mmCIF file of C-alpha atoms in Angstrom:
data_model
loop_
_atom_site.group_PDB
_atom_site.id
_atom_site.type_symbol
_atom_site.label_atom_id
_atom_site.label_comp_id
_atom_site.label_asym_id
_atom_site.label_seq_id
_atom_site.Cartn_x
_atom_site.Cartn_y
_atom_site.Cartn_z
ATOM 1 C CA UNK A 744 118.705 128.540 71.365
ATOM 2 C CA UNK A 745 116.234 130.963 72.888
ATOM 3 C CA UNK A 746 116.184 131.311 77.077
ATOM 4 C CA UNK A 747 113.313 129.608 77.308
ATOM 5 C CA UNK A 748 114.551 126.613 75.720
ATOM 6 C CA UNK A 749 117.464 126.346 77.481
ATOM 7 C CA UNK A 750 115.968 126.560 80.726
ATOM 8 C CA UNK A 751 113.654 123.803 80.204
ATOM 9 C CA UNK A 752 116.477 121.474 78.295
ATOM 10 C CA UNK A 753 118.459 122.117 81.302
ATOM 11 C CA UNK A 754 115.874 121.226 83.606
ATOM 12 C CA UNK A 755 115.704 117.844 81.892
ATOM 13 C CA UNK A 756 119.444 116.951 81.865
ATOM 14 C CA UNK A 757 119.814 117.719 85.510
ATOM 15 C CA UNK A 758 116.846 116.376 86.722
ATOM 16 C CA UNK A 759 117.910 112.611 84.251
ATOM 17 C CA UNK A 760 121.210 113.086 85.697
ATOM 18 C CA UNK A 761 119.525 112.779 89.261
ATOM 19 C CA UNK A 762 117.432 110.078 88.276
ATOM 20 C CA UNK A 763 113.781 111.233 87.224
ATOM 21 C CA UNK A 764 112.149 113.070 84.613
ATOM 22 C CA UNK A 765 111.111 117.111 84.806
ATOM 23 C CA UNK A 766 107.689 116.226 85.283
ATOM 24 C CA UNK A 767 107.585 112.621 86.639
ATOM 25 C CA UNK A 768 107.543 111.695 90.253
ATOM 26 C CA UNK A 769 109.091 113.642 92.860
ATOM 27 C CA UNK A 770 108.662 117.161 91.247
ATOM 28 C CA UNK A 771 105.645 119.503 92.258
ATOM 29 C CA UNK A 772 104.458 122.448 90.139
ATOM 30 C CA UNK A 773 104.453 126.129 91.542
ATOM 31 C CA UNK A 774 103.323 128.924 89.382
ATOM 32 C CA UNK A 775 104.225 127.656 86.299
ATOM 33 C CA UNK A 776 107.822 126.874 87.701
ATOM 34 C CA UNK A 777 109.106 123.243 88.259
ATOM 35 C CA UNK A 778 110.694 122.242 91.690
ATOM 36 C CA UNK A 779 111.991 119.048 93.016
ATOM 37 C CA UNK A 780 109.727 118.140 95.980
ATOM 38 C CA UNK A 781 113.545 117.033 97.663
ATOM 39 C CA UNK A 782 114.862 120.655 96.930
ATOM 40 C CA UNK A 783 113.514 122.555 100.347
ATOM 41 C CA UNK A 784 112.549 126.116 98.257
ATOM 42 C CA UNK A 785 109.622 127.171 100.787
ATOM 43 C CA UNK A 786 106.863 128.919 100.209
ATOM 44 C CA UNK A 787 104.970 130.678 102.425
ATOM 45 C CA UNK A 788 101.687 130.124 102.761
ATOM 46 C CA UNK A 789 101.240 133.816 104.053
ATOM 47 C CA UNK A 790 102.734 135.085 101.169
ATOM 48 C CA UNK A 791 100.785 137.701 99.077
ATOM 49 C CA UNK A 792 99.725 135.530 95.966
ATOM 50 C CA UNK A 793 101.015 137.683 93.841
ATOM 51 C CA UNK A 794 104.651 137.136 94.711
ATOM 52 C CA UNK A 795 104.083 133.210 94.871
ATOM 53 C CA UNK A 796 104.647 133.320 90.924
ATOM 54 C CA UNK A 797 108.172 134.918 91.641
ATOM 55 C CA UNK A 798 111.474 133.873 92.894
ATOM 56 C CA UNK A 799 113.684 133.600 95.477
ATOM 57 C CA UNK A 800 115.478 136.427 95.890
ATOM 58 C CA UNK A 801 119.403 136.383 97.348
ATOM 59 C CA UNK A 802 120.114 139.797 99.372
ATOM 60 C CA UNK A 803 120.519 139.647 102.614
ATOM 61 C CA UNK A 804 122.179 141.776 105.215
ATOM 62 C CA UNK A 805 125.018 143.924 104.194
ATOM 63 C CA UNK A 806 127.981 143.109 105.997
ATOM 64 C CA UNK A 807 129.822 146.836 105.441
ATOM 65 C CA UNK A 808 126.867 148.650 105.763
ATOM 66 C CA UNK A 809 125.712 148.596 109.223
ATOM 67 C CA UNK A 810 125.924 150.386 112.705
ATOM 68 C CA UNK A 811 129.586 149.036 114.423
ATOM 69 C CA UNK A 812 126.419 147.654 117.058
ATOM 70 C CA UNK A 813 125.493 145.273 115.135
ATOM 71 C CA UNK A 814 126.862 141.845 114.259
ATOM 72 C CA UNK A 815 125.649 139.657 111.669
ATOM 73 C CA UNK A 816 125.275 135.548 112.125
ATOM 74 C CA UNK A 817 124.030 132.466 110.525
ATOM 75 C CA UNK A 818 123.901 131.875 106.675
ATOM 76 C CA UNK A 819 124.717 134.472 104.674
ATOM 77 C CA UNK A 820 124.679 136.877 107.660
ATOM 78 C CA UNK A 821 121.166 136.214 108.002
ATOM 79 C CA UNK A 822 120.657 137.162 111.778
ATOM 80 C CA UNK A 823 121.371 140.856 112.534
ATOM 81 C CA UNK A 824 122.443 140.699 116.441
ATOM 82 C CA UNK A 825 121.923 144.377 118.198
ATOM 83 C CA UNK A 826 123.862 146.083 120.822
ATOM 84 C CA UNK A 827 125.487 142.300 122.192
ATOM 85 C CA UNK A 828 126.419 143.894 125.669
ATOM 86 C CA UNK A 829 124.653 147.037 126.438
ATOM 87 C CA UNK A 830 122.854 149.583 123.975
ATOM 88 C CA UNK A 831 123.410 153.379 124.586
ATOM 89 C CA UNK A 832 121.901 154.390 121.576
ATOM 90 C CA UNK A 833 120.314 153.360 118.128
ATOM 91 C CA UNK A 834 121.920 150.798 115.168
ATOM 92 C CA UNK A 835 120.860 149.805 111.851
ATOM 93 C CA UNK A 836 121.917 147.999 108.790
ATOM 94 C CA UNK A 837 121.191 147.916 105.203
ATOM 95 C CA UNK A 838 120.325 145.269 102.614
ATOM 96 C CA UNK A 839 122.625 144.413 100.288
ATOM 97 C CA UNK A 840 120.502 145.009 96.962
ATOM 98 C CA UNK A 841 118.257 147.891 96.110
ATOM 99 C CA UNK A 842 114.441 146.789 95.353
ATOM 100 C CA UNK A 843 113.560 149.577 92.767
ATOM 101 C CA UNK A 844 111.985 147.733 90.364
ATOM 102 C CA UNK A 845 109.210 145.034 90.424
ATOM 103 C CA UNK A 846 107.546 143.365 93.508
ATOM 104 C CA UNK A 847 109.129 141.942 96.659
ATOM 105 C CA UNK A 848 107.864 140.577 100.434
ATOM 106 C CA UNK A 849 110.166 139.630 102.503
ATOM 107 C CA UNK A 850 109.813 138.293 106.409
ATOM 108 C CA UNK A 851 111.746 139.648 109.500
ATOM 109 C CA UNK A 852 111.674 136.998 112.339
ATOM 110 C CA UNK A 853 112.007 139.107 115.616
ATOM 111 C CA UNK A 854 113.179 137.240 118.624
ATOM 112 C CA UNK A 855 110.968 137.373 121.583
ATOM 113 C CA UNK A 856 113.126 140.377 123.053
ATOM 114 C CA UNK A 857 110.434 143.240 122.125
ATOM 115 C CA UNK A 858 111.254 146.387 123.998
ATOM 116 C CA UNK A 859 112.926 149.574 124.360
ATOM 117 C CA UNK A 860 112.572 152.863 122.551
ATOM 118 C CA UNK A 861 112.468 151.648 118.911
ATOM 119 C CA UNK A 862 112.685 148.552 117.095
ATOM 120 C CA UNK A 863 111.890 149.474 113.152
ATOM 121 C CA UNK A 864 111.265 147.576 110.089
ATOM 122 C CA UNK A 865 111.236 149.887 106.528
ATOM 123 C CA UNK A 866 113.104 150.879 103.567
ATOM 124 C CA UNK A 867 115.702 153.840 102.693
ATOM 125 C CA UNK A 868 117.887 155.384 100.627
ATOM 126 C CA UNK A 869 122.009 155.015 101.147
ATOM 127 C CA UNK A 870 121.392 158.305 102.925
ATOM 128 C CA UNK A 871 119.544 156.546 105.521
ATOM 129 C CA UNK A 872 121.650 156.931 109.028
ATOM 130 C CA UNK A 873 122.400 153.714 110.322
ATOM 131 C CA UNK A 874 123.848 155.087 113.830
ATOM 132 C CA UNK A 875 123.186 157.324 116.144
ATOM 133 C CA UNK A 876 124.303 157.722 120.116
ATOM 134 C CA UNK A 877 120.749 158.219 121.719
ATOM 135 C CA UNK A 878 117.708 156.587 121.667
ATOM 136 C CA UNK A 879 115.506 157.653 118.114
ATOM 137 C CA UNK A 880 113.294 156.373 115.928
ATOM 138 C CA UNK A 881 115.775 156.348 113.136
ATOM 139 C CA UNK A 882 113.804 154.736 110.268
ATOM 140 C CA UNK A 883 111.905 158.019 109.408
ATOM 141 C CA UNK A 884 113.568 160.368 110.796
ATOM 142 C CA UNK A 885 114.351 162.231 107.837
ATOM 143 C CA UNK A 886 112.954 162.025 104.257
ATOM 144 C CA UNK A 887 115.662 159.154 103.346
ATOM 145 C CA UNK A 888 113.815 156.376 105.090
ATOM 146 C CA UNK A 889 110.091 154.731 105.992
ATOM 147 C CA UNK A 890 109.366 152.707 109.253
ATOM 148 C CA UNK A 891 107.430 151.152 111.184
ATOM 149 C CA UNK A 892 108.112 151.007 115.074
ATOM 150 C CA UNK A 893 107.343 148.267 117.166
ATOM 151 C CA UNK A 894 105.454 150.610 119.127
ATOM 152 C CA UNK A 895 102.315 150.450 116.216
ATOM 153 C CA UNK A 896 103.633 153.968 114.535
ATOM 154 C CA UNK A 897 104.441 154.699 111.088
ATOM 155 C CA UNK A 898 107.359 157.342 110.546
ATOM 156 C CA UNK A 899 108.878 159.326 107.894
ATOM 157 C CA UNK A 900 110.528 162.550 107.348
ATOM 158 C CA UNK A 901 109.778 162.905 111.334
ATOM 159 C CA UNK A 902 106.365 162.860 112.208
ATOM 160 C CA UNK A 903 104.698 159.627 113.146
ATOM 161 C CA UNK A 904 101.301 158.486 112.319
ATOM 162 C CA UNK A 905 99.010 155.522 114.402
ATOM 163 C CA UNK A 906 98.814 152.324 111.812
ATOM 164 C CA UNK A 907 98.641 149.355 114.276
ATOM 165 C CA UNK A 908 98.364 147.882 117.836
ATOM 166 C CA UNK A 909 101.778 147.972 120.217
ATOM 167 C CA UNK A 910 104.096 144.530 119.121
ATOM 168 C CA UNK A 911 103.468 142.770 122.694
ATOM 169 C CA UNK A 912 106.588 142.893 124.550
ATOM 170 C CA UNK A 913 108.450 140.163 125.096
ATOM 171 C CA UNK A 914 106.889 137.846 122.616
ATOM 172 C CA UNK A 915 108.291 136.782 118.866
ATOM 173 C CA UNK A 916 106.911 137.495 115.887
ATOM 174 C CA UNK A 917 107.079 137.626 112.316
ATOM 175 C CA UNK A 918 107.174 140.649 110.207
ATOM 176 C CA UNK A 919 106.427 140.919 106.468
ATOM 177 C CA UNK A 920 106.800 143.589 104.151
ATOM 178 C CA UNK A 921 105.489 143.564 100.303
ATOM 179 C CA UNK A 922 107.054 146.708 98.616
ATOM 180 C CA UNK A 923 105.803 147.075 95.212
ATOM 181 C CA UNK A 924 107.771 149.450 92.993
ATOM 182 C CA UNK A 925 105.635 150.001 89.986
ATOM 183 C CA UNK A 926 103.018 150.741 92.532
ATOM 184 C CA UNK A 927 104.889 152.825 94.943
ATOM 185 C CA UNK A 928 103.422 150.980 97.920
ATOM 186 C CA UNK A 929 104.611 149.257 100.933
ATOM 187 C CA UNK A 930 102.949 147.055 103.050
ATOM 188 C CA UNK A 931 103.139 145.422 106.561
ATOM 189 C CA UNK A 932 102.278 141.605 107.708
ATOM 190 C CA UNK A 933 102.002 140.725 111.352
ATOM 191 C CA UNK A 934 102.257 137.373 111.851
ATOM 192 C CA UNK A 935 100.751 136.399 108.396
ATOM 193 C CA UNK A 936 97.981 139.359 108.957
ATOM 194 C CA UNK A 937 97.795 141.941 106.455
ATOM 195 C CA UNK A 938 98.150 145.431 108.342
ATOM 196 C CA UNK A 939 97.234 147.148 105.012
ATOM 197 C CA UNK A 940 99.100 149.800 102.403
ATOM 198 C CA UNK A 941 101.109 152.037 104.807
ATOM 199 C CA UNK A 942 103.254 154.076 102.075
ATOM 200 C CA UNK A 943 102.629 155.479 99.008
ATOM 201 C CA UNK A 944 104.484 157.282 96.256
ATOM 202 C CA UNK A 945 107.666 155.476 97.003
ATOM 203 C CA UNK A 946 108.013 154.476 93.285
ATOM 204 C CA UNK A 947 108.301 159.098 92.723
ATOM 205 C CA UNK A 948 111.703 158.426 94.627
ATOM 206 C CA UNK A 949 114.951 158.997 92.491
ATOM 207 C CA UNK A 950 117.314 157.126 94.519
ATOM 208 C CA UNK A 951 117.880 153.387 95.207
ATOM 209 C CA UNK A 952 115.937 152.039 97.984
ATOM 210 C CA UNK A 953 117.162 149.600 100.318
ATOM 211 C CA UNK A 954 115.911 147.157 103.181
ATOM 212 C CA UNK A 955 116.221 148.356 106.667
ATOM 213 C CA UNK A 956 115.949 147.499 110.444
ATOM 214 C CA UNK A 957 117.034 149.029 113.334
ATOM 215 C CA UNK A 958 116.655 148.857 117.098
ATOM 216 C CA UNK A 959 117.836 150.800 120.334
ATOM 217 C CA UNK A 960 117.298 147.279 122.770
ATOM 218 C CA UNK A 961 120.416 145.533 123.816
ATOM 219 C CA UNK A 962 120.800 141.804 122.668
ATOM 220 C CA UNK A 963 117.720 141.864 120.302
ATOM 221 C CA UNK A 964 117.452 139.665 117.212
ATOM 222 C CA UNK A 965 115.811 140.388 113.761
ATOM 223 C CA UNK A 966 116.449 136.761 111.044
ATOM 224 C CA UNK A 967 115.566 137.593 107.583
ATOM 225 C CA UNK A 968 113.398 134.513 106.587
ATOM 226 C CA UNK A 969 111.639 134.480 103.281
ATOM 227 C CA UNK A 970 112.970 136.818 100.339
ATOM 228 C CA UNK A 971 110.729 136.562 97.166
ATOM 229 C CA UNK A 972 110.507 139.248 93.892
ATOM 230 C CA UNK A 973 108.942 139.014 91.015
ATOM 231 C CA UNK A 974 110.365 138.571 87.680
ATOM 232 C CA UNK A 975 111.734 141.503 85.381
ATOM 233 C CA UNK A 976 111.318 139.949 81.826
ATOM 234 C CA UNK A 977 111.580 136.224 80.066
ATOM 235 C CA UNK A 978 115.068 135.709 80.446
ATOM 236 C CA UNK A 979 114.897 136.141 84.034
ATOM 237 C CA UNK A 980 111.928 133.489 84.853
ATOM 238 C CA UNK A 981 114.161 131.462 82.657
ATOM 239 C CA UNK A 982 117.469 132.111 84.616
ATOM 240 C CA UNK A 983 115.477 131.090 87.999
ATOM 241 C CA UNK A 984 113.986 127.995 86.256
ATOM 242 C CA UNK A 985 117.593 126.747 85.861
ATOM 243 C CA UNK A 986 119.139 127.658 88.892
ATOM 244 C CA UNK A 987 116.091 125.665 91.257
ATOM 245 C CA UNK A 988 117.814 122.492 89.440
ATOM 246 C CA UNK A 989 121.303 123.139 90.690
ATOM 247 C CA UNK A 990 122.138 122.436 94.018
ATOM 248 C CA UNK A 991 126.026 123.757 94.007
ATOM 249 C CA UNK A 992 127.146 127.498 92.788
ATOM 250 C CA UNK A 993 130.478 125.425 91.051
ATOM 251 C CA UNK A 994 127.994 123.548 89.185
ATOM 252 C CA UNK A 995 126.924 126.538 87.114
ATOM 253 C CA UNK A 996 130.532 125.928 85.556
ATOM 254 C CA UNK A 997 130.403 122.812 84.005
ATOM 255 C CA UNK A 998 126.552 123.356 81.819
ATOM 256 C CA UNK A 999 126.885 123.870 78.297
ATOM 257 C CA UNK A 1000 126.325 127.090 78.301
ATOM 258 C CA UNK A 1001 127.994 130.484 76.163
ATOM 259 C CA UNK A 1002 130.017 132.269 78.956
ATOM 260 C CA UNK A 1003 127.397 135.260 79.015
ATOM 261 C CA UNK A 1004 124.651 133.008 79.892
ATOM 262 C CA UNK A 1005 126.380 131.494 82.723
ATOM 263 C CA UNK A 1006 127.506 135.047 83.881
ATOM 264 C CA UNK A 1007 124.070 135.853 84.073
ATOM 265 C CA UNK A 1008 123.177 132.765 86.221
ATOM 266 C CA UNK A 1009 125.919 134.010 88.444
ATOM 267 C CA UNK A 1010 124.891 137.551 88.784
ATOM 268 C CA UNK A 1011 120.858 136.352 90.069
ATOM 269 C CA UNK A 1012 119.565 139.331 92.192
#
């Protein structure tokens, strides 16, 4: 039995199992992908459209690779907390899964602390410095990462370009970022506004690319919020059609399912 097949089978026995049918009442259709109306997967509705016919995707801060400034909180360390007493100098940290390959957009909710030398939001390589004991704009600062500062200025390999307004200090806001691979692009979103393309060529670079933020501001707050990527082939729009019906990671266990195939759920990136 093909992917496909299984997906939608699956679909079926959990959603019986639940009481209701795939496509009765209670489910909504997304983008050609079934989801319970009960099962909380948000979209957003500033989302470029072209990721709304993707799927979630899991990464999320990495807790081992990150500035000793910065402590990680909430679900799945989704709340990077910088410099909690007093900062005397820059810190970073890294996603936990390269994006080279496909399309992803992601949101960065920044609390309303907005100040200080540098706060950046980009991408970079594992040779991206995630520390440093004075007060930089470290996202850019070398040919290993791309920024932007909250300050309205693009960076990379150290020069610094105009690309938006100042973030007003003091005041939260939501950052998005759509970096498409097979284009080489990468975008910005202020508060749901497109900012427009602000990288190219990204897609010529050899090494994995990774999210980044950083800031130099003492007790300042950046919350991953929505993570979406498109799909990479069949088999995984198939693998994300059966994991939006299961609401436990033990339950992946018990479907009837070869062992590979239930590896593969597992492994969902």
């Amino acid at each position: 039995m093909g992917w496909q097949a299984v997906s939608l089978q699956l679909a079926r026995l959990w959603r019986q199992k639940r009481g209701g049918d795939v496509k009765g009442k209670g489910w909504i259709v997304h983008s050609r992908v079934w989801f319970p109306a009960d099962s909380g997967r948000e979209i957003s509705h500033n989302m470029p459209v072209s990721l709304k016919d993707g799927c979630s995707a899991q990464w999320t801060w990495n807790k081992t690779d990150k500035s000793h400034e910065v402590r990680l909180h909430g679900k799945r360390h989704q709340t990077a907390h910088f410099h909690p007493n007093w900062s005397n100098g820059t810190a970073g940290v890294r996603g936990s899964l390269p994006l080279n390959y496909g399309r992803h957009y992601w949101e960065i909710r920044v609390s309303q602390r907005i100040f200080g030398t540098s706060m950046m939001f980009g991408i970079g390589t594992k040779k991206a410095r995630l520390h440093v004991d004075a007060f930089v704009n470290l996202l850019g600062e070398d040919g290993q990462s791309w920024g932007l500062s909250h300050k309205g200025l693009l960076w990379h390999n150290g020069k610094c370009r105009l690309y938006t307004d100042p973030f007003k200090e003091n005041e939260a806001i939501t950052i998005g970022l759509l970096f498409d691979w097979n284009s080489g692009n990468l975008t910005y979103f202020k508060d749901g506004q497109c900012l427009g393309v602000a990288f190219t060529g990204l897609n010529k670079v050899s090494d994995n690319l990774y999210p980044i933020v950083c800031s130099t501001a003492a007790k300042t707050e950046m919350t991953l919020g929505i993570r979406r990527r498109s799909f990479y082939s069949l088999q995984d729009r198939c693998r994300a059609a059966i994991l939006i019906n299961l609401h436990k990671d033990n339950e992946i266990d018990i479907l009837p399912l070869p062992n590979p195939m239930r590896e593969f759920l597992r492994h969902s990136s």
